[in-house]
GROMACS .gro file of C-alpha atoms in nm:
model
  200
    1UNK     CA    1 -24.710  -7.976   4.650
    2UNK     CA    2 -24.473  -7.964   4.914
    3UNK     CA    3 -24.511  -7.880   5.297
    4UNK     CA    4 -24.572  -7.508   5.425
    5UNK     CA    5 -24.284  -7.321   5.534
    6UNK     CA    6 -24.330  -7.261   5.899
    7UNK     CA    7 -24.368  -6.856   6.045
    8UNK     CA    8 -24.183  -6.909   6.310
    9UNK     CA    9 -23.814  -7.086   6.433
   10UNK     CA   10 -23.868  -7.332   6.701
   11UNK     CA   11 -23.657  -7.424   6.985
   12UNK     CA   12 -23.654  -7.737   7.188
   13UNK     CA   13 -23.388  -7.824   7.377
   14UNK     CA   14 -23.287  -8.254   7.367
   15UNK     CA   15 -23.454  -8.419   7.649
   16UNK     CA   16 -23.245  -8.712   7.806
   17UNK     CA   17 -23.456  -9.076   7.901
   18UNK     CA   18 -23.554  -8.909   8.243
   19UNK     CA   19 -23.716  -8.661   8.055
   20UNK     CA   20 -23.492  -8.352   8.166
   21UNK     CA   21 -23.308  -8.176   7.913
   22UNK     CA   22 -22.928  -8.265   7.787
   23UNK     CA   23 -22.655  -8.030   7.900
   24UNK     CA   24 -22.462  -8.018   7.575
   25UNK     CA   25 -22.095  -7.997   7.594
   26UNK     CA   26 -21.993  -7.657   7.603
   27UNK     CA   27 -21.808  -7.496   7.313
   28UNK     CA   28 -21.518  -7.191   7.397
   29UNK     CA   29 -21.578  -7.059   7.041
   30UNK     CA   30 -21.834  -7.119   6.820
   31UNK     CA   31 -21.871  -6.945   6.426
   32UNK     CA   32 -22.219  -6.907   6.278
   33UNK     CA   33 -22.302  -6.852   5.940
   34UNK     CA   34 -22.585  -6.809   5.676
   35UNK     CA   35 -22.480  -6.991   5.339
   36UNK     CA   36 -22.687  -7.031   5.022
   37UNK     CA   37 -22.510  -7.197   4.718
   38UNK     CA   38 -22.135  -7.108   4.862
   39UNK     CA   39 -22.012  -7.508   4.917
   40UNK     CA   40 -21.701  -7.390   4.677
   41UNK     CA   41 -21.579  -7.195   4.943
   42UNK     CA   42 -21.659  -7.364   5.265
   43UNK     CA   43 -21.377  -7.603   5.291
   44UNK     CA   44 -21.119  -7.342   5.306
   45UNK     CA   45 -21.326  -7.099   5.520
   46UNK     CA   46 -21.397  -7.393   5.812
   47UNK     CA   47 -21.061  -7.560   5.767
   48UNK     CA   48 -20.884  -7.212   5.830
   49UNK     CA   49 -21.125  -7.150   6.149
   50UNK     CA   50 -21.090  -7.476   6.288
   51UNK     CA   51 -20.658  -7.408   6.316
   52UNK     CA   52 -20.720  -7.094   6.457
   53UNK     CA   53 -20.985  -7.183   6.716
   54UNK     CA   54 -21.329  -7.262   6.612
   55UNK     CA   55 -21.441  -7.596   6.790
   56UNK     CA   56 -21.813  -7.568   6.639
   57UNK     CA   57 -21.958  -7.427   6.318
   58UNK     CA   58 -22.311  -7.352   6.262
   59UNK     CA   59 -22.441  -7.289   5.882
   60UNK     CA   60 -22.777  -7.171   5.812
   61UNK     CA   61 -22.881  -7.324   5.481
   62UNK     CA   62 -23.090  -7.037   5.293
   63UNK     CA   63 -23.211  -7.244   5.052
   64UNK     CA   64 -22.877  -7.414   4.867
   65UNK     CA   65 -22.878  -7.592   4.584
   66UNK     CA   66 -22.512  -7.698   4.547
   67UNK     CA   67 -22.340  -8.003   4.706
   68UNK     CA   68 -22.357  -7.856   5.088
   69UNK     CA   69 -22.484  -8.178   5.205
   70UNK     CA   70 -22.125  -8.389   5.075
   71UNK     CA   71 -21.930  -8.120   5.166
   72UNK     CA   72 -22.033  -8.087   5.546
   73UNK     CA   73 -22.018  -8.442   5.554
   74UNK     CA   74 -21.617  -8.417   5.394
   75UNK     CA   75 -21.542  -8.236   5.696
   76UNK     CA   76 -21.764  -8.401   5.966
   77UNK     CA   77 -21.538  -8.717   5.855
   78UNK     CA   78 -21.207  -8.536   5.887
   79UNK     CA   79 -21.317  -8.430   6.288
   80UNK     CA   80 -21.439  -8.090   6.192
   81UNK     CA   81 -21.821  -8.037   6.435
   82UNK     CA   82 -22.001  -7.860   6.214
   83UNK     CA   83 -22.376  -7.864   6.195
   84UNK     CA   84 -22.677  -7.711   5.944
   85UNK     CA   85 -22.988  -7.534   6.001
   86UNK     CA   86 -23.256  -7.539   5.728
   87UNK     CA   87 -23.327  -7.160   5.724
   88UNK     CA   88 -23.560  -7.103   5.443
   89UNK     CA   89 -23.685  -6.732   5.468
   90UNK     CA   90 -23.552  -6.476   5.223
   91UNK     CA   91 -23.322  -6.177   5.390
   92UNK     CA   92 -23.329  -6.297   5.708
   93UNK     CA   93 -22.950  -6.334   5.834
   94UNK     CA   94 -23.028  -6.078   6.144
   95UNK     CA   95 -23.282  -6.364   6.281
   96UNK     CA   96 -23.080  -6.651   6.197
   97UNK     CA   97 -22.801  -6.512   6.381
   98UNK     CA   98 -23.023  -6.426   6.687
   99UNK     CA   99 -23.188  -6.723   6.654
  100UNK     CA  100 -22.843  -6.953   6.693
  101UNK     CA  101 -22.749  -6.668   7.009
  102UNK     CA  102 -23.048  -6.786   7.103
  103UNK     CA  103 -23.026  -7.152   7.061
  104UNK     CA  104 -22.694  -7.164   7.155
  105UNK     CA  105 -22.634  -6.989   7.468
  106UNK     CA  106 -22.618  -7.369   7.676
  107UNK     CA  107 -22.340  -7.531   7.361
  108UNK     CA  108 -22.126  -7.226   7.306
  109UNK     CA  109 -21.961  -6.949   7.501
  110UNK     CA  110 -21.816  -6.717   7.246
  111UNK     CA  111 -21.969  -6.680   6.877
  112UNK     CA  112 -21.809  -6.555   6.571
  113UNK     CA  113 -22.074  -6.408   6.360
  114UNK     CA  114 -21.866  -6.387   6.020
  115UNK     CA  115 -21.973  -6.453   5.652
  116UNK     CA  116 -21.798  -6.761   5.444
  117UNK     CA  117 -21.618  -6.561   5.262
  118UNK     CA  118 -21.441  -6.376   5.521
  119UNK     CA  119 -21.124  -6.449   5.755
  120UNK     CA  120 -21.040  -6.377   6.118
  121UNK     CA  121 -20.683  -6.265   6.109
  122UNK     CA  122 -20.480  -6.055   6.351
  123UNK     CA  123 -20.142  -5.921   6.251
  124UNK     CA  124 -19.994  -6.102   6.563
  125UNK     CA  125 -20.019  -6.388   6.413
  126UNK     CA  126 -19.806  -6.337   6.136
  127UNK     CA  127 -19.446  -6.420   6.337
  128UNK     CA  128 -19.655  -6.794   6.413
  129UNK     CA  129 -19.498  -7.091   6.164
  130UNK     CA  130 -19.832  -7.235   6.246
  131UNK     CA  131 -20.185  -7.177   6.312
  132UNK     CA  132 -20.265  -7.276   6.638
  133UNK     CA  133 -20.629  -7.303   6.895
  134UNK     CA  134 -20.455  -7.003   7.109
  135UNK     CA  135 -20.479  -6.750   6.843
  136UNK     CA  136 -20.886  -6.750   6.845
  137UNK     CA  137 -20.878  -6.815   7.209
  138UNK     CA  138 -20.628  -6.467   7.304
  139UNK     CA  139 -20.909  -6.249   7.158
  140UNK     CA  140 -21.163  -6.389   7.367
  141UNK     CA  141 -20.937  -6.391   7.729
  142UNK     CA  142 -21.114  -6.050   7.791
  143UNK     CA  143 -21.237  -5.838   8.104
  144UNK     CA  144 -21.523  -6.011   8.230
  145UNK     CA  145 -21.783  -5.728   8.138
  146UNK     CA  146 -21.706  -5.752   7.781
  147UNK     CA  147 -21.982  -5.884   7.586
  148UNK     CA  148 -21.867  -5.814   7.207
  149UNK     CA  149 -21.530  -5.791   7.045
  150UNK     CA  150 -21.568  -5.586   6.727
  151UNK     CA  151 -21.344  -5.744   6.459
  152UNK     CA  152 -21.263  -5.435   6.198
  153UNK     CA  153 -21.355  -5.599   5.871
  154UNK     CA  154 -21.109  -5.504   5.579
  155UNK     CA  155 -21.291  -5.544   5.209
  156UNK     CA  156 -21.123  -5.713   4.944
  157UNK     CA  157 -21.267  -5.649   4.601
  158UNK     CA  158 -21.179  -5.871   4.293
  159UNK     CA  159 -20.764  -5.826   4.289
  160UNK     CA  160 -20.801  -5.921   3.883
  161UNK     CA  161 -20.913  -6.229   3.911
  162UNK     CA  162 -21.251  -6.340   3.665
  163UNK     CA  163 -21.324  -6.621   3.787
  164UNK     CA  164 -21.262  -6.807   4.146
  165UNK     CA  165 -20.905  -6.816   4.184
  166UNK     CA  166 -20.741  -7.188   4.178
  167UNK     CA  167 -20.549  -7.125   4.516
  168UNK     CA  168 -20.834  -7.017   4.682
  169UNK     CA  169 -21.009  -6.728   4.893
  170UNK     CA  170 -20.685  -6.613   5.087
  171UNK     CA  171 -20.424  -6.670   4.848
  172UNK     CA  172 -20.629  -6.537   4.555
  173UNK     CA  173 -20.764  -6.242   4.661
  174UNK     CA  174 -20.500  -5.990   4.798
  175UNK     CA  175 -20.594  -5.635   4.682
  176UNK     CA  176 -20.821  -5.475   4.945
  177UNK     CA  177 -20.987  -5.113   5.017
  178UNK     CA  178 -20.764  -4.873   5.290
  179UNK     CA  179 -21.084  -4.714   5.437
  180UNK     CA  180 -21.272  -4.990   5.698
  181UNK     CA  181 -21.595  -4.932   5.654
  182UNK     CA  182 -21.748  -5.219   5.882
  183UNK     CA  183 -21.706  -5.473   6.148
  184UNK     CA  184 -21.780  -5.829   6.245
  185UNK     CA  185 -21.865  -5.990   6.612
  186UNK     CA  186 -21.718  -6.212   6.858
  187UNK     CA  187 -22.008  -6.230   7.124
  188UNK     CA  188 -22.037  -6.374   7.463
  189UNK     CA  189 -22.310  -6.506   7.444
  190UNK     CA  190 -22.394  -6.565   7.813
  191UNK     CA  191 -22.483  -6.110   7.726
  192UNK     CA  192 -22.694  -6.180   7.491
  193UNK     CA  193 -23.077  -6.155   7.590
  194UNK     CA  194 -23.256  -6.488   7.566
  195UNK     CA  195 -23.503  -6.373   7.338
  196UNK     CA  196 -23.475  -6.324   6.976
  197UNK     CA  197 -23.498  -5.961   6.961
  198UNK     CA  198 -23.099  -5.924   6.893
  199UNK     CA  199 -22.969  -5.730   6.636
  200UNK     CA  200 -22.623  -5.892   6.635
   0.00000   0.00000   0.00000
């Protein structure tokens, strides 16, 4: 009974009164995400970013069932820019993340591809009283030629907790693995081809 699920993602770019398409302000650093059912953990995850740098956040809805709708719009109403994408197709993160490199090449110059239950942090930042916009920002004042910035991605497994800790994702989880066995990008996206055939 309901409406087909399109094959393909579409892209059309806003077109002003004249008919030309709108140049949309022009993010430094942008964070993209695929969520499904996670709304418990997205306050903490965006207001974190946001102090550290993020001016835009882009969540790919797979499908959630939970209160993501009240929640973005919590944070939309405390100044956060954060928009969704309805992304309905089942393992599919790789082409909604090249799909918003894609889509977002004109909006954003750097994006964070990171999960929402994972946190940018540099060591550096640990003699900071605060978290400030410059911390996100001095990873991406790079060489020119650099298209990616590998983030090494430490694991944290449950740290005895059985349930989601009261204090959160940060302060309740603090027992991780020594080996790193993966990594998370910070692309420019102005190197990323305009297609979707990216494997970020």
């Amino acid at each position: 009974g309901e409406d087909p699920i399109p094959a393909l993602a579409t892209y059309r770019p806003r077109q002003s009164e004249s008919g030309l398409p709108v140049a949309p302000e022009k993010n430094l650093i942008c964070a993209c995400t695929m969520i499904h059912n996670v709304s418990m953990f997205l306050r903490e995850w965006v207001l974190y970013h946001a102090a550290v740098g993020v001016d835009h956040f882009i969540l790919y809805d797979n499908g959630s069932k939970d209160d993501l709708a009240d929640q973005v719009a919590q944070l939309r109403s405390a100044g956060i820019k954060i928009s969704t994408v309805p992304w309905p197709w089942i393992k599919m993160q790789e082409a909604g993340f090249s799909h918003c490199a894609a889509t977002h090449q004109s909006s954003c110059k750097w994006m964070a591809f990171i999960d929402v239950d994972e946190f940018v942090f540099s060591p550096n930042w640990e003699r900071s009283e605060k978290p400030t916009k410059s911390m996100l920002e001095a990873i991406v004042q790079v060489d020119p030629d650099v298209g990616q910035v590998h983030l090494w991605c430490f694991d944290f497994g449950p740290s005895g907790q059985t349930s989601h800790p009261q204090e959160g994702v940060i302060q309740g989880y603090t027992c991780r693995l020594k080996q790193i066995l993966r990594h998370k990008s910070l692309v420019l996206l102005a190197a990323v081809d305009h297609s979707l055939e990216n494997a970020i």
